[in-house]
Amino acid sequence: MNPLTEHLREAGETYPQHLVKAAGFGITMLAGGVACLVHALLPFLFVTTGSTCISQLHGRMESRREAVLDGRRKLASVRAPQGAEQLGT
């Protein structure tokens, strides 16, 4: 199976949807990282920006995690041969 399409299917997203979401995560991480670096040099700036970025990303990831796990379970049940649950596999 194609790893790209499998991941998109697990996430329940099209390629453009995944692109936007993943890029959003990356941009947020970059912005938070830059804010932390500036804060390291000038401690009075961006006092809570880094921790706020981390908290927001964590919340977004937690809300998506269950959906992705459900997608994986559905794919696994489709791939399992009929009667496999009776064989203990």
Tab-separated table of N, CA and C in Angstrom:
chain	number	residue	atom	x	y	z
A	1	MET	N	0.842	-1.185	0.000
A	1	MET	CA	0.000	0.000	0.000
A	1	MET	C	0.888	1.251	0.000
A	2	ASN	N	0.444	2.275	-0.657
A	2	ASN	CA	1.162	3.539	-0.769
A	2	ASN	C	1.168	4.264	0.583
A	3	PRO	N	2.342	4.570	1.149
A	3	PRO	CA	2.396	5.222	2.452
A	3	PRO	C	1.706	6.589	2.471
A	4	LEU	N	1.760	7.324	1.372
A	4	LEU	CA	1.118	8.635	1.323
A	4	LEU	C	-0.394	8.504	1.431
A	5	THR	N	-0.960	7.684	0.574
A	5	THR	CA	-2.422	7.557	0.598
A	5	THR	C	-2.893	6.877	1.868
A	6	GLU	N	-2.089	5.971	2.407
A	6	GLU	CA	-2.472	5.308	3.652
A	6	GLU	C	-2.539	6.323	4.796
A	7	HIS	N	-1.532	7.186	4.898
A	7	HIS	CA	-1.530	8.194	5.960
A	7	HIS	C	-2.698	9.163	5.797
A	8	LEU	N	-2.954	9.586	4.581
A	8	LEU	CA	-4.075	10.495	4.344
A	8	LEU	C	-5.397	9.831	4.697
A	9	ARG	N	-5.534	8.561	4.374
A	9	ARG	CA	-6.757	7.829	4.698
A	9	ARG	C	-6.906	7.703	6.216
A	10	GLU	N	-5.807	7.383	6.902
A	10	GLU	CA	-5.838	7.286	8.364
A	10	GLU	C	-6.250	8.608	9.000
A	11	ALA	N	-5.731	9.705	8.448
A	11	ALA	CA	-6.028	11.031	8.999
A	11	ALA	C	-7.405	11.526	8.578
A	12	GLY	N	-7.999	10.868	7.590
A	12	GLY	CA	-9.306	11.288	7.116
A	12	GLY	C	-9.253	12.626	6.393
A	13	GLU	N	-8.155	12.859	5.665
A	13	GLU	CA	-7.955	14.131	4.991
A	13	GLU	C	-7.560	13.918	3.542
A	14	THR	N	-7.877	14.899	2.727
A	14	THR	CA	-7.363	14.918	1.361
A	14	THR	C	-5.947	15.480	1.423
A	15	TYR	N	-5.225	15.388	0.297
A	15	TYR	CA	-3.867	15.930	0.277
A	15	TYR	C	-3.853	17.435	0.567
A	16	PRO	N	-4.724	18.232	-0.074
A	16	PRO	CA	-4.717	19.670	0.237
A	16	PRO	C	-5.058	19.974	1.706
A	17	GLN	N	-6.014	19.243	2.277
A	17	GLN	CA	-6.349	19.446	3.686
A	17	GLN	C	-5.150	19.137	4.577
A	18	HIS	N	-4.481	18.033	4.295
A	18	HIS	CA	-3.320	17.640	5.093
A	18	HIS	C	-2.193	18.653	4.919
A	19	LEU	N	-1.983	19.129	3.707
A	19	LEU	CA	-0.956	20.117	3.436
A	19	LEU	C	-1.173	21.371	4.281
A	20	VAL	N	-2.391	21.864	4.303
A	20	VAL	CA	-2.703	23.078	5.061
A	20	VAL	C	-2.510	22.841	6.561
A	21	LYS	N	-3.008	21.714	7.063
A	21	LYS	CA	-2.880	21.437	8.501
A	21	LYS	C	-1.425	21.237	8.911
A	22	ALA	N	-0.685	20.443	8.151
A	22	ALA	CA	0.713	20.179	8.493
A	22	ALA	C	1.550	21.455	8.372
A	23	ALA	N	1.291	22.252	7.335
A	23	ALA	CA	2.017	23.516	7.185
A	23	ALA	C	1.681	24.463	8.330
A	24	GLY	N	0.431	24.447	8.761
A	24	GLY	CA	0.036	25.279	9.904
A	24	GLY	C	0.789	24.899	11.167
A	25	PHE	N	0.937	23.600	11.395
A	25	PHE	CA	1.723	23.127	12.545
A	25	PHE	C	3.167	23.603	12.416
A	26	GLY	N	3.743	23.430	11.238
A	26	GLY	CA	5.134	23.807	11.024
A	26	GLY	C	5.369	25.296	11.209
A	27	ILE	N	4.479	26.111	10.664
A	27	ILE	CA	4.614	27.566	10.804
A	27	ILE	C	4.485	27.975	12.264
A	28	THR	N	3.535	27.366	12.972
A	28	THR	CA	3.372	27.677	14.396
A	28	THR	C	4.618	27.295	15.185
A	29	MET	N	5.205	26.134	14.865
A	29	MET	CA	6.426	25.716	15.556
A	29	MET	C	7.582	26.666	15.253
A	30	LEU	N	7.711	27.066	13.995
A	30	LEU	CA	8.773	28.001	13.628
A	30	LEU	C	8.590	29.346	14.339
A	31	ALA	N	7.377	29.850	14.345
A	31	ALA	CA	7.106	31.135	14.992
A	31	ALA	C	7.398	31.053	16.489
A	32	GLY	N	6.972	29.956	17.115
A	32	GLY	CA	7.252	29.774	18.535
A	32	GLY	C	8.739	29.668	18.807
A	33	GLY	N	9.460	28.978	17.939
A	33	GLY	CA	10.904	28.841	18.094
A	33	GLY	C	11.627	30.163	17.964
A	34	VAL	N	11.211	30.962	16.972
A	34	VAL	CA	11.822	32.281	16.801
A	34	VAL	C	11.524	33.152	18.018
A	35	ALA	N	10.282	33.089	18.501
A	35	ALA	CA	9.925	33.868	19.694
A	35	ALA	C	10.784	33.453	20.884
A	36	CYS	N	11.044	32.172	21.038
A	36	CYS	CA	11.895	31.690	22.140
A	36	CYS	C	13.329	32.202	21.990
A	37	LEU	N	13.839	32.212	20.769
A	37	LEU	CA	15.196	32.716	20.545
A	37	LEU	C	15.290	34.206	20.849
A	38	VAL	N	14.282	34.960	20.423
A	38	VAL	CA	14.274	36.394	20.736
A	38	VAL	C	14.164	36.585	22.247
A	39	HIS	N	13.309	35.799	22.884
A	39	HIS	CA	13.148	35.882	24.334
A	39	HIS	C	14.461	35.565	25.055
A	40	ALA	N	15.229	34.639	24.515
A	40	ALA	CA	16.516	34.307	25.139
A	40	ALA	C	17.446	35.513	25.159
A	41	LEU	N	17.402	36.316	24.107
A	41	LEU	CA	18.249	37.504	24.018
A	41	LEU	C	17.651	38.700	24.760
A	42	LEU	N	16.347	38.829	24.670
A	42	LEU	CA	15.633	39.965	25.272
A	42	LEU	C	14.488	39.422	26.132
A	43	PRO	N	14.774	39.035	27.364
A	43	PRO	CA	13.818	38.322	28.205
A	43	PRO	C	12.493	39.035	28.460
A	44	PHE	N	12.421	40.301	28.211
A	44	PHE	CA	11.179	41.035	28.428
A	44	PHE	C	10.231	40.932	27.239
A	45	LEU	N	10.688	40.351	26.135
A	45	LEU	CA	9.844	40.144	24.956
A	45	LEU	C	9.388	38.685	24.874
A	46	PHE	N	8.203	38.491	24.349
A	46	PHE	CA	7.658	37.139	24.087
A	46	PHE	C	7.743	36.229	25.320
A	47	VAL	N	7.338	36.772	26.449
A	47	VAL	CA	7.463	36.059	27.725
A	47	VAL	C	6.676	34.748	27.727
A	48	THR	N	5.491	34.730	27.151
A	48	THR	CA	4.667	33.516	27.173
A	48	THR	C	4.403	32.944	25.780
A	49	THR	N	4.965	33.534	24.748
A	49	THR	CA	4.656	33.119	23.381
A	49	THR	C	5.036	31.664	23.107
A	50	GLY	N	6.216	31.255	23.510
A	50	GLY	CA	6.652	29.873	23.271
A	50	GLY	C	5.744	28.863	23.947
A	51	SER	N	5.445	29.077	25.210
A	51	SER	CA	4.589	28.128	25.925
A	51	SER	C	3.158	28.159	25.390
A	52	THR	N	2.700	29.321	24.943
A	52	THR	CA	1.365	29.407	24.346
A	52	THR	C	1.308	28.606	23.048
A	53	CYS	N	2.333	28.723	22.221
A	53	CYS	CA	2.391	27.950	20.969
A	53	CYS	C	2.367	26.451	21.252
A	54	ILE	N	3.150	26.030	22.233
A	54	ILE	CA	3.205	24.604	22.577
A	54	ILE	C	1.851	24.121	23.068
A	55	SER	N	1.210	24.893	23.920
A	55	SER	CA	-0.104	24.510	24.450
A	55	SER	C	-1.142	24.398	23.342
A	56	GLN	N	-1.128	25.362	22.431
A	56	GLN	CA	-2.089	25.329	21.329
A	56	GLN	C	-1.851	24.128	20.419
A	57	LEU	N	-0.595	23.866	20.094
A	57	LEU	CA	-0.286	22.710	19.237
A	57	LEU	C	-0.663	21.407	19.930
A	58	HIS	N	-0.388	21.315	21.209
A	58	HIS	CA	-0.741	20.107	21.953
A	58	HIS	C	-2.256	19.877	21.907
A	59	GLY	N	-3.015	20.924	22.128
A	59	GLY	CA	-4.472	20.801	22.069
A	59	GLY	C	-4.957	20.356	20.702
A	60	ARG	N	-4.372	20.920	19.644
A	60	ARG	CA	-4.761	20.525	18.295
A	60	ARG	C	-4.404	19.064	18.027
A	61	MET	N	-3.228	18.643	18.491
A	61	MET	CA	-2.806	17.256	18.252
A	61	MET	C	-3.672	16.276	19.031
A	62	GLU	N	-3.990	16.608	20.256
A	62	GLU	CA	-4.835	15.720	21.062
A	62	GLU	C	-6.216	15.562	20.434
A	63	SER	N	-6.763	16.647	19.900
A	63	SER	CA	-8.099	16.564	19.310
A	63	SER	C	-8.099	15.724	18.034
A	64	ARG	N	-6.975	15.670	17.330
A	64	ARG	CA	-6.880	14.873	16.108
A	64	ARG	C	-6.469	13.429	16.365
A	65	ARG	N	-5.795	13.188	17.485
A	65	ARG	CA	-5.232	11.859	17.747
A	65	ARG	C	-6.296	10.762	17.709
A	66	GLU	N	-7.421	10.981	18.361
A	66	GLU	CA	-8.451	9.945	18.398
A	66	GLU	C	-9.018	9.682	17.008
A	67	ALA	N	-9.167	10.726	16.208
A	67	ALA	CA	-9.669	10.543	14.842
A	67	ALA	C	-8.689	9.711	14.020
A	68	VAL	N	-7.404	9.962	14.161
A	68	VAL	CA	-6.396	9.201	13.419
A	68	VAL	C	-6.378	7.755	13.893
A	69	LEU	N	-6.461	7.541	15.203
A	69	LEU	CA	-6.477	6.170	15.720
A	69	LEU	C	-7.700	5.407	15.230
A	70	ASP	N	-8.847	6.079	15.160
A	70	ASP	CA	-10.044	5.443	14.611
A	70	ASP	C	-9.835	5.061	13.155
A	71	GLY	N	-9.185	5.943	12.393
A	71	GLY	CA	-8.889	5.642	10.996
A	71	GLY	C	-7.992	4.427	10.860
A	72	ARG	N	-6.992	4.320	11.728
A	72	ARG	CA	-6.092	3.161	11.693
A	72	ARG	C	-6.833	1.878	12.038
A	73	ARG	N	-7.722	1.963	13.021
A	73	ARG	CA	-8.500	0.769	13.397
A	73	ARG	C	-9.374	0.315	12.235
A	74	LYS	N	-9.992	1.272	11.557
A	74	LYS	CA	-10.842	0.924	10.418
A	74	LYS	C	-10.028	0.278	9.303
A	75	LEU	N	-8.846	0.842	9.005
A	75	LEU	CA	-7.991	0.254	7.974
A	75	LEU	C	-7.548	-1.151	8.364
A	76	ALA	N	-7.199	-1.337	9.632
A	76	ALA	CA	-6.749	-2.660	10.086
A	76	ALA	C	-7.872	-3.681	9.960
A	77	SER	N	-9.094	-3.271	10.259
A	77	SER	CA	-10.205	-4.224	10.165
A	77	SER	C	-10.513	-4.570	8.717
A	78	VAL	N	-10.284	-3.629	7.794
A	78	VAL	CA	-10.505	-3.897	6.377
A	78	VAL	C	-9.444	-4.845	5.850
A	79	ARG	N	-8.201	-4.688	6.321
A	79	ARG	CA	-7.095	-5.529	5.845
A	79	ARG	C	-7.097	-6.927	6.443
A	80	ALA	N	-7.672	-7.081	7.608
A	80	ALA	CA	-7.643	-8.384	8.286
A	80	ALA	C	-8.447	-9.398	7.482
A	81	PRO	N	-7.899	-10.589	7.305
A	81	PRO	CA	-8.658	-11.625	6.591
A	81	PRO	C	-9.898	-12.015	7.391
A	82	GLN	N	-10.949	-12.395	6.666
A	82	GLN	CA	-12.165	-12.796	7.324
A	82	GLN	C	-11.909	-13.971	8.260
A	83	GLY	N	-12.448	-13.868	9.457
A	83	GLY	CA	-12.263	-14.918	10.441
A	83	GLY	C	-10.990	-14.807	11.236
A	84	ALA	N	-10.160	-13.796	10.967
A	84	ALA	CA	-8.895	-13.629	11.670
A	84	ALA	C	-9.101	-13.423	13.159
A	85	GLU	N	-10.205	-12.722	13.504
A	85	GLU	CA	-10.441	-12.491	14.929
A	85	GLU	C	-10.692	-13.803	15.666
A	86	GLN	N	-11.203	-14.816	14.963
A	86	GLN	CA	-11.432	-16.117	15.572
A	86	GLN	C	-10.131	-16.875	15.763
A	87	LEU	N	-9.139	-16.567	14.923
A	87	LEU	CA	-7.860	-17.252	15.012
A	87	LEU	C	-6.929	-16.599	16.023
A	88	GLY	N	-7.367	-15.445	16.558
A	88	GLY	CA	-6.532	-14.762	17.532
A	88	GLY	C	-5.441	-13.929	16.916
A	89	THR	N	-5.595	-13.534	15.630
A	89	THR	CA	-4.575	-12.687	14.979
A	89	THR	C	-5.045	-11.281	14.846
